[in-house]
Coordinates of N, CA and C in Angstrom, one line a residue:
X1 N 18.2 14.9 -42.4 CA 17.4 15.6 -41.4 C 17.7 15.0 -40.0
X2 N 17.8 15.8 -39.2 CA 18.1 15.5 -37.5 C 16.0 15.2 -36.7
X3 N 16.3 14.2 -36.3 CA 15.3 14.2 -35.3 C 15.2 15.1 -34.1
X4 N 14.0 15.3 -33.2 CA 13.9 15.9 -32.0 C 14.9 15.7 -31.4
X5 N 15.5 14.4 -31.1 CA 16.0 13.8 -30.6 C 17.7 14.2 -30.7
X6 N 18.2 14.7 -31.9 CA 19.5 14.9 -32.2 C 19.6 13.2 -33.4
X7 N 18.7 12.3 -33.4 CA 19.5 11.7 -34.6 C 18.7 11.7 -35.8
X8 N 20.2 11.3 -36.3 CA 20.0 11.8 -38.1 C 18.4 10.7 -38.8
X9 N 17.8 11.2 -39.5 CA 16.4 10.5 -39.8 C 17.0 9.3 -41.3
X10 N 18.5 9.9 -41.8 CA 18.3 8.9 -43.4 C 19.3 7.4 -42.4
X11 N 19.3 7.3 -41.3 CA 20.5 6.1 -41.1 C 21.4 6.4 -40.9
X12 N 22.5 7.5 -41.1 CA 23.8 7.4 -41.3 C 24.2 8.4 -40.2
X13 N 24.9 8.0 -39.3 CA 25.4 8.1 -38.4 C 26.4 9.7 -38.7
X14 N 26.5 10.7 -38.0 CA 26.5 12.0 -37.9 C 28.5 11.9 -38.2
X15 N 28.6 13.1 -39.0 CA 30.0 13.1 -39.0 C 30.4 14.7 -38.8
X16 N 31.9 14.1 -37.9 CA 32.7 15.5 -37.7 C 34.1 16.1 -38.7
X17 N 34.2 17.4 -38.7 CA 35.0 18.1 -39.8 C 36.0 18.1 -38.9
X18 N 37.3 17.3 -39.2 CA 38.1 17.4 -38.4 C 39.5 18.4 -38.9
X19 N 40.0 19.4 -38.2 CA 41.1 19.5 -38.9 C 42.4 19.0 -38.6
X20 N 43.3 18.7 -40.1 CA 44.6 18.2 -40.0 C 45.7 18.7 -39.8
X21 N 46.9 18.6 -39.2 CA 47.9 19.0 -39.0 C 48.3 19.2 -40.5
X22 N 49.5 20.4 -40.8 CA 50.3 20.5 -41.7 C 50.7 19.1 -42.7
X23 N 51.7 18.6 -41.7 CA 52.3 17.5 -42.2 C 51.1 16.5 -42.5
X24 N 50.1 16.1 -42.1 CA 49.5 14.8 -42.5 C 48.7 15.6 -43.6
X25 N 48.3 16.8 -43.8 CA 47.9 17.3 -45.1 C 48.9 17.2 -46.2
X26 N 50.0 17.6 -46.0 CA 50.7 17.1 -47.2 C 51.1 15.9 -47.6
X27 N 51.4 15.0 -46.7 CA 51.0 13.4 -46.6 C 49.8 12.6 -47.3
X28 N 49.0 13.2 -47.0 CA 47.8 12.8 -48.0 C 48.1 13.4 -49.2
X29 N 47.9 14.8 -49.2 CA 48.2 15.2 -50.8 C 49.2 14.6 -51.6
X30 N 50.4 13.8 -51.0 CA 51.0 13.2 -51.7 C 50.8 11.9 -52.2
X31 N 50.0 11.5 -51.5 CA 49.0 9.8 -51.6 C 48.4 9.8 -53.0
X32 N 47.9 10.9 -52.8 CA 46.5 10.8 -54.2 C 47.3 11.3 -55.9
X33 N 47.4 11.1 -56.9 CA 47.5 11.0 -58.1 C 47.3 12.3 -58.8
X34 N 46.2 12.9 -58.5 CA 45.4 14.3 -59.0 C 45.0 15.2 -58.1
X35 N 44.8 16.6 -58.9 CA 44.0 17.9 -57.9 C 43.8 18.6 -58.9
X36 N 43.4 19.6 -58.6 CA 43.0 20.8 -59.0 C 43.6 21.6 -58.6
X37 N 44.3 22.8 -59.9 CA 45.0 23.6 -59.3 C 44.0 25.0 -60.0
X38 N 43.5 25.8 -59.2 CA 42.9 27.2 -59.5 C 43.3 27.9 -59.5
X39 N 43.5 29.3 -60.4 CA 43.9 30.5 -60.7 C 43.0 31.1 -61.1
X40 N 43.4 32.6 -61.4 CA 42.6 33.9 -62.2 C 42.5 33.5 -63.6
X41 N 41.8 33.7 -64.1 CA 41.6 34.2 -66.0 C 40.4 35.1 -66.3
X42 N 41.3 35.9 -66.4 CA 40.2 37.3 -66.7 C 39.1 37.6 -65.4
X43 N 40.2 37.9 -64.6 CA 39.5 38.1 -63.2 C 38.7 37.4 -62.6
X44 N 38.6 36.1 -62.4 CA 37.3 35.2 -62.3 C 38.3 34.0 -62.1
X45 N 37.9 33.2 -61.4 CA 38.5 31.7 -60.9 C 38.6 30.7 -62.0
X46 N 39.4 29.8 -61.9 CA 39.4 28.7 -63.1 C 40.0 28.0 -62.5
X47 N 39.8 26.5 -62.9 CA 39.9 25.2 -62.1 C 40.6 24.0 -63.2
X48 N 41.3 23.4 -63.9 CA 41.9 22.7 -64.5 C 42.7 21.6 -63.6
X49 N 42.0 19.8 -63.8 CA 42.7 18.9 -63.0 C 43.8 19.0 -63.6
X50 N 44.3 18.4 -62.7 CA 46.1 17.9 -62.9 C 47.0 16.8 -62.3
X51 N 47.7 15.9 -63.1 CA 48.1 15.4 -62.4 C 49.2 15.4 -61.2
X52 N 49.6 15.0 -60.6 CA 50.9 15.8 -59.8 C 51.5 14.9 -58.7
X53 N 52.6 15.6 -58.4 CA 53.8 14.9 -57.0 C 54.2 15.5 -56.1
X54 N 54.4 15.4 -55.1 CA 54.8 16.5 -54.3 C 56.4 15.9 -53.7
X55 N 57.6 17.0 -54.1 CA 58.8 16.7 -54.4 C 59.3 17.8 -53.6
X56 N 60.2 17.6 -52.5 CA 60.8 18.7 -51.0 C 59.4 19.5 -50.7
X57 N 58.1 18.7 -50.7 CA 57.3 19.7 -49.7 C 56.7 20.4 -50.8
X58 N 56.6 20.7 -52.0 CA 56.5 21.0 -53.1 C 55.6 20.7 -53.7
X59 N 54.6 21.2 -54.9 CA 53.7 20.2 -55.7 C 54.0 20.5 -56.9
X60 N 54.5 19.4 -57.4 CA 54.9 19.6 -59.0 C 54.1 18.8 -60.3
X61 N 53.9 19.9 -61.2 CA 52.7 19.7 -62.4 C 53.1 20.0 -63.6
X62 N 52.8 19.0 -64.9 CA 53.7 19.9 -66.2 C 52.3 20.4 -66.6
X63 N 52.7 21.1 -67.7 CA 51.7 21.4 -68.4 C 52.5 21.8 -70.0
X64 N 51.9 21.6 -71.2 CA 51.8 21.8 -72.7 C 52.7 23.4 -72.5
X65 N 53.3 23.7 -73.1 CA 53.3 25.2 -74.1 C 52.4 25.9 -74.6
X66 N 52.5 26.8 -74.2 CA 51.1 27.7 -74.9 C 49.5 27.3 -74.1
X67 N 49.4 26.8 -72.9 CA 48.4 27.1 -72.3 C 48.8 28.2 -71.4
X68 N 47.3 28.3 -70.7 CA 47.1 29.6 -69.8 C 48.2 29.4 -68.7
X69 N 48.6 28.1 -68.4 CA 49.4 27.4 -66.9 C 50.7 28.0 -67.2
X70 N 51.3 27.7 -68.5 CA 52.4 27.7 -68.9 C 52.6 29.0 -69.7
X71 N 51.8 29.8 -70.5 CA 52.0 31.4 -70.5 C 51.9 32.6 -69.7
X72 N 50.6 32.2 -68.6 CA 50.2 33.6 -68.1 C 49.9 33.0 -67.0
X73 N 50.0 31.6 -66.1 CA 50.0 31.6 -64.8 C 51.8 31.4 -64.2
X74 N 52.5 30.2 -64.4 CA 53.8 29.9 -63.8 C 54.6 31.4 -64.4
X75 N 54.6 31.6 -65.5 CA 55.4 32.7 -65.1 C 55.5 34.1 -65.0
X76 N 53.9 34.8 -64.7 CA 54.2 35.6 -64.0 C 53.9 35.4 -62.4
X77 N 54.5 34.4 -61.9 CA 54.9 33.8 -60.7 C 53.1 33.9 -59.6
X78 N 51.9 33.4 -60.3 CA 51.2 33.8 -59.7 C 50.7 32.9 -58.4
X79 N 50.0 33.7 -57.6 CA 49.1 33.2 -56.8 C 48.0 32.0 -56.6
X80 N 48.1 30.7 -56.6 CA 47.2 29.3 -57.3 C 47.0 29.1 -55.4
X81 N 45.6 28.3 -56.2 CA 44.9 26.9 -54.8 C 45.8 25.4 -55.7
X82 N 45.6 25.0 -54.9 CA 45.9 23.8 -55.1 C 45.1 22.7 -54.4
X83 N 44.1 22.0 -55.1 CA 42.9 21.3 -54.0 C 43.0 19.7 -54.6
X84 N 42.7 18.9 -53.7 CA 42.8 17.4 -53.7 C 42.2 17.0 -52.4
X85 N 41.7 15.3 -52.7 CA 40.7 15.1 -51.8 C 40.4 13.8 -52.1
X86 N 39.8 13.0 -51.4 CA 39.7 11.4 -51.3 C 38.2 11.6 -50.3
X87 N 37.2 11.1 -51.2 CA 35.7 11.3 -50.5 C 35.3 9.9 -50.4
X88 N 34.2 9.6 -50.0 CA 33.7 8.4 -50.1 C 32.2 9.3 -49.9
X89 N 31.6 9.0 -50.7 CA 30.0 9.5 -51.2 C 29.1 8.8 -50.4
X90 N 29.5 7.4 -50.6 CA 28.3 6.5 -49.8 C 28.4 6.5 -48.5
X91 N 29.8 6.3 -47.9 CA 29.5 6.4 -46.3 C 30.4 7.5 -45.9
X92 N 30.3 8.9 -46.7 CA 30.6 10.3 -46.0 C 31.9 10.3 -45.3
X93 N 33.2 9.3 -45.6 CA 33.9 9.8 -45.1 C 35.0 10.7 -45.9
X94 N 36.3 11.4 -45.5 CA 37.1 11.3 -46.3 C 37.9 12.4 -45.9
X95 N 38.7 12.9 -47.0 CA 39.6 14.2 -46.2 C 39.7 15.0 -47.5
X96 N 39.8 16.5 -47.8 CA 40.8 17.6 -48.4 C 41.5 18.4 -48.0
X97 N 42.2 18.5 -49.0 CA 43.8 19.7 -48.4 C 43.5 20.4 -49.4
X98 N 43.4 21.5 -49.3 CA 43.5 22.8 -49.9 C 45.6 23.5 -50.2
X99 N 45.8 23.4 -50.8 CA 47.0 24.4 -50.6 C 47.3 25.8 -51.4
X100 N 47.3 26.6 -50.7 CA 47.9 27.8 -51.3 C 49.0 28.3 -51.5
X101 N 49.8 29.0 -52.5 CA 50.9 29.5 -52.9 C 51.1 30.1 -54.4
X102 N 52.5 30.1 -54.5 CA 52.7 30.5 -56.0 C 53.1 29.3 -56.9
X103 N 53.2 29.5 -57.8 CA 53.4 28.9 -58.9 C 54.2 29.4 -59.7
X104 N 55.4 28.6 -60.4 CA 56.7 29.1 -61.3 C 56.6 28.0 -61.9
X105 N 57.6 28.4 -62.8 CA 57.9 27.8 -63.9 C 59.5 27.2 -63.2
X106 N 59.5 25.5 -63.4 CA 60.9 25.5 -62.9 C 61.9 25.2 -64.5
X107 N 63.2 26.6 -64.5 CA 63.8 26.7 -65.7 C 65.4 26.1 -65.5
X108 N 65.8 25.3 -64.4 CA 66.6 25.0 -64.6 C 67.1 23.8 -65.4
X109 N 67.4 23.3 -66.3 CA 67.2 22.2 -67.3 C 67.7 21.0 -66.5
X110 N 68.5 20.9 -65.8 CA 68.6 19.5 -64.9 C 67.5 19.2 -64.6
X111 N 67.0 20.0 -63.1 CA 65.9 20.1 -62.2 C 64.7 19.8 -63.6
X112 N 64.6 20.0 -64.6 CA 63.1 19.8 -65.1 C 63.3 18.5 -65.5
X113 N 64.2 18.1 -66.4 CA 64.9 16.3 -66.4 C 64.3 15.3 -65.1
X114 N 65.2 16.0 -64.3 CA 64.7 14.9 -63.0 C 62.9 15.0 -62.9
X115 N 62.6 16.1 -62.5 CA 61.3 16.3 -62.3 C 60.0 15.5 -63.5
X116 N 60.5 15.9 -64.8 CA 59.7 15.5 -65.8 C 59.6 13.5 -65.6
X117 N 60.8 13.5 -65.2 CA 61.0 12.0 -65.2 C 60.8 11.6 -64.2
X118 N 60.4 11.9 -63.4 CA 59.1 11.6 -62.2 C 57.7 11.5 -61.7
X119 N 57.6 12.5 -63.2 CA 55.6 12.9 -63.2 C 55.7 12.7 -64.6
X120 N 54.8 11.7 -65.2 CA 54.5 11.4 -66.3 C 52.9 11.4 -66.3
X121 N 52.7 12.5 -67.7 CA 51.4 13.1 -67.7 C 50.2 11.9 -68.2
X122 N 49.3 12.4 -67.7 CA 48.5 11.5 -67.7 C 47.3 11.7 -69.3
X123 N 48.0 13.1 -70.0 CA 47.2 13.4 -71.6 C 48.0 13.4 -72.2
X124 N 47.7 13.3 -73.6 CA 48.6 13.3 -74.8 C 49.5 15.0 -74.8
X125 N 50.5 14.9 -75.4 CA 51.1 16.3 -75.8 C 52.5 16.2 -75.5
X126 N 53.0 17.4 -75.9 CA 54.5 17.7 -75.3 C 54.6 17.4 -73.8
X127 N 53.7 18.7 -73.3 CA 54.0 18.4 -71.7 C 55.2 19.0 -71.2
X128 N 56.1 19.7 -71.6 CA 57.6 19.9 -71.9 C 57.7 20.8 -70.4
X129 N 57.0 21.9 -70.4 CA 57.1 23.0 -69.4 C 56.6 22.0 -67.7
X130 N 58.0 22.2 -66.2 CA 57.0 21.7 -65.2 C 56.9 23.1 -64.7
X131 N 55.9 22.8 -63.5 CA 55.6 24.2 -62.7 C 55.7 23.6 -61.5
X132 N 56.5 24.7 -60.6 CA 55.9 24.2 -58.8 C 55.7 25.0 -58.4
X133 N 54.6 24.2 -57.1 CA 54.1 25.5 -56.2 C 54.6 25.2 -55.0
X134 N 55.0 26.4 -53.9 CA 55.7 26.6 -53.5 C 54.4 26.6 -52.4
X135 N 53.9 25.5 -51.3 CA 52.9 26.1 -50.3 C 53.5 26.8 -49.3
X136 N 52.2 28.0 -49.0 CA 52.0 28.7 -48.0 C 51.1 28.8 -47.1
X137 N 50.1 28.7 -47.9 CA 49.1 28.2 -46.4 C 48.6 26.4 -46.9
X138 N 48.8 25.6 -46.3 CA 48.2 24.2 -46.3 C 47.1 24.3 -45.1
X139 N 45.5 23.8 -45.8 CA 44.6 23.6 -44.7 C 44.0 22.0 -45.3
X140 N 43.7 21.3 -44.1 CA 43.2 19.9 -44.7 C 42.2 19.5 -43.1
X141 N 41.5 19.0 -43.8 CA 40.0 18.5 -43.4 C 40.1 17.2 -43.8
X142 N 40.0 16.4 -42.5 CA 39.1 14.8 -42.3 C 38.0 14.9 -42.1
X143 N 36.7 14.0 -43.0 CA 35.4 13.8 -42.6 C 35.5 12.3 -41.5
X144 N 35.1 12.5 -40.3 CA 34.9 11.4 -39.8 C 33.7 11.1 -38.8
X145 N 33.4 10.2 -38.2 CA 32.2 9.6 -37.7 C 32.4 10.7 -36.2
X146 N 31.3 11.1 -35.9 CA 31.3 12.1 -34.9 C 31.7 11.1 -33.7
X147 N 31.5 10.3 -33.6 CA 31.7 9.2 -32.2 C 33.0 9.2 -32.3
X148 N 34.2 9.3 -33.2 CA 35.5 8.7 -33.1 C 36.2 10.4 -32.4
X149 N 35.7 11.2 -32.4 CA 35.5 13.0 -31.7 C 34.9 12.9 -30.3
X150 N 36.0 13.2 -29.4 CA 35.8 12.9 -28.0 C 35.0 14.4 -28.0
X151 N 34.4 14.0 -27.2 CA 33.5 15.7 -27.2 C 32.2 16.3 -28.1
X152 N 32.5 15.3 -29.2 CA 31.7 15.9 -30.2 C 30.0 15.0 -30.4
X153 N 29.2 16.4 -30.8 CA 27.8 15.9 -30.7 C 27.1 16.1 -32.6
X154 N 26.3 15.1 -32.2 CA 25.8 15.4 -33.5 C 24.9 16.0 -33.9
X155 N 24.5 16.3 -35.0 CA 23.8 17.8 -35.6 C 24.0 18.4 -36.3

């Protein structure tokens, strides 16, 4: 709650939504270990973490045979989010990158060698099939202390 006043009533000092440049969104997305990558299933949104790398600007993820990633999302070349994020709960700071694109199946058997042997899954299974997504729109958001925001007021 904000006082009359403009300050915050729990203690914690007011934060601003900053947005990120391209490049430092995928810089971070490359920092962190996991995301969530989102698609369709039966018209309706679905969310499965994953682990991942990001390889020439790229996000690359295996997944098993015979799931939804690996039958009916990478290769009918579809449309995925791609979301990751580093929060801090207690003192509200942090940042997410959203990335949007497609998703394939990469079939060339070198390219999945190198790749496989770069991202080692973090579950049991085959894991055999990788996917990459190709971004097209990257958006990324810093949470930070409104004072470190020239200009910025709190509220």
């Amino acid at each position: 709650m904000i006082s009359q006043h403009g300050e915050r009533l729990d203690g914690m000092s007011a934060r601003h939504l900053q947005e990120l440049p391209e490049a430092e969104a995928m810089r971070l997305l490359a920092g962190v270990p996991f995301g969530r990558i989102v698609f369709t299933r039966h018209a309706l949104p679905a969310v499965r973490p994953v682990n991942h790398l990001v390889v020439d600007g790229q996000i690359i993820i295996r997944s098993n045979p015979g799931t939804i990633l690996s039958t009916h999302v990478a290769p009918s070349e579809t449309v995925v989010a791609f979301e990751a994020d580093e929060l801090d709960g207690h003192e509200r700071l942090g940042w997410s990158v959203i990335v949007t694109g497609v998703a394939r199946l990469v079939t060339d058997p070198r390219e999945t060698a190198r790749l496989k042997a770069m991202l080692l899954p973090w579950v049991a299974g085959d894991m055999d099939q990788v996917i990459r997504i190709q971004p097209e729109i990257v958006t990324g958001f810093m949470l930070v202390p409104a004072a470190a925001v020239p200009g910025a007021t709190s509220g």
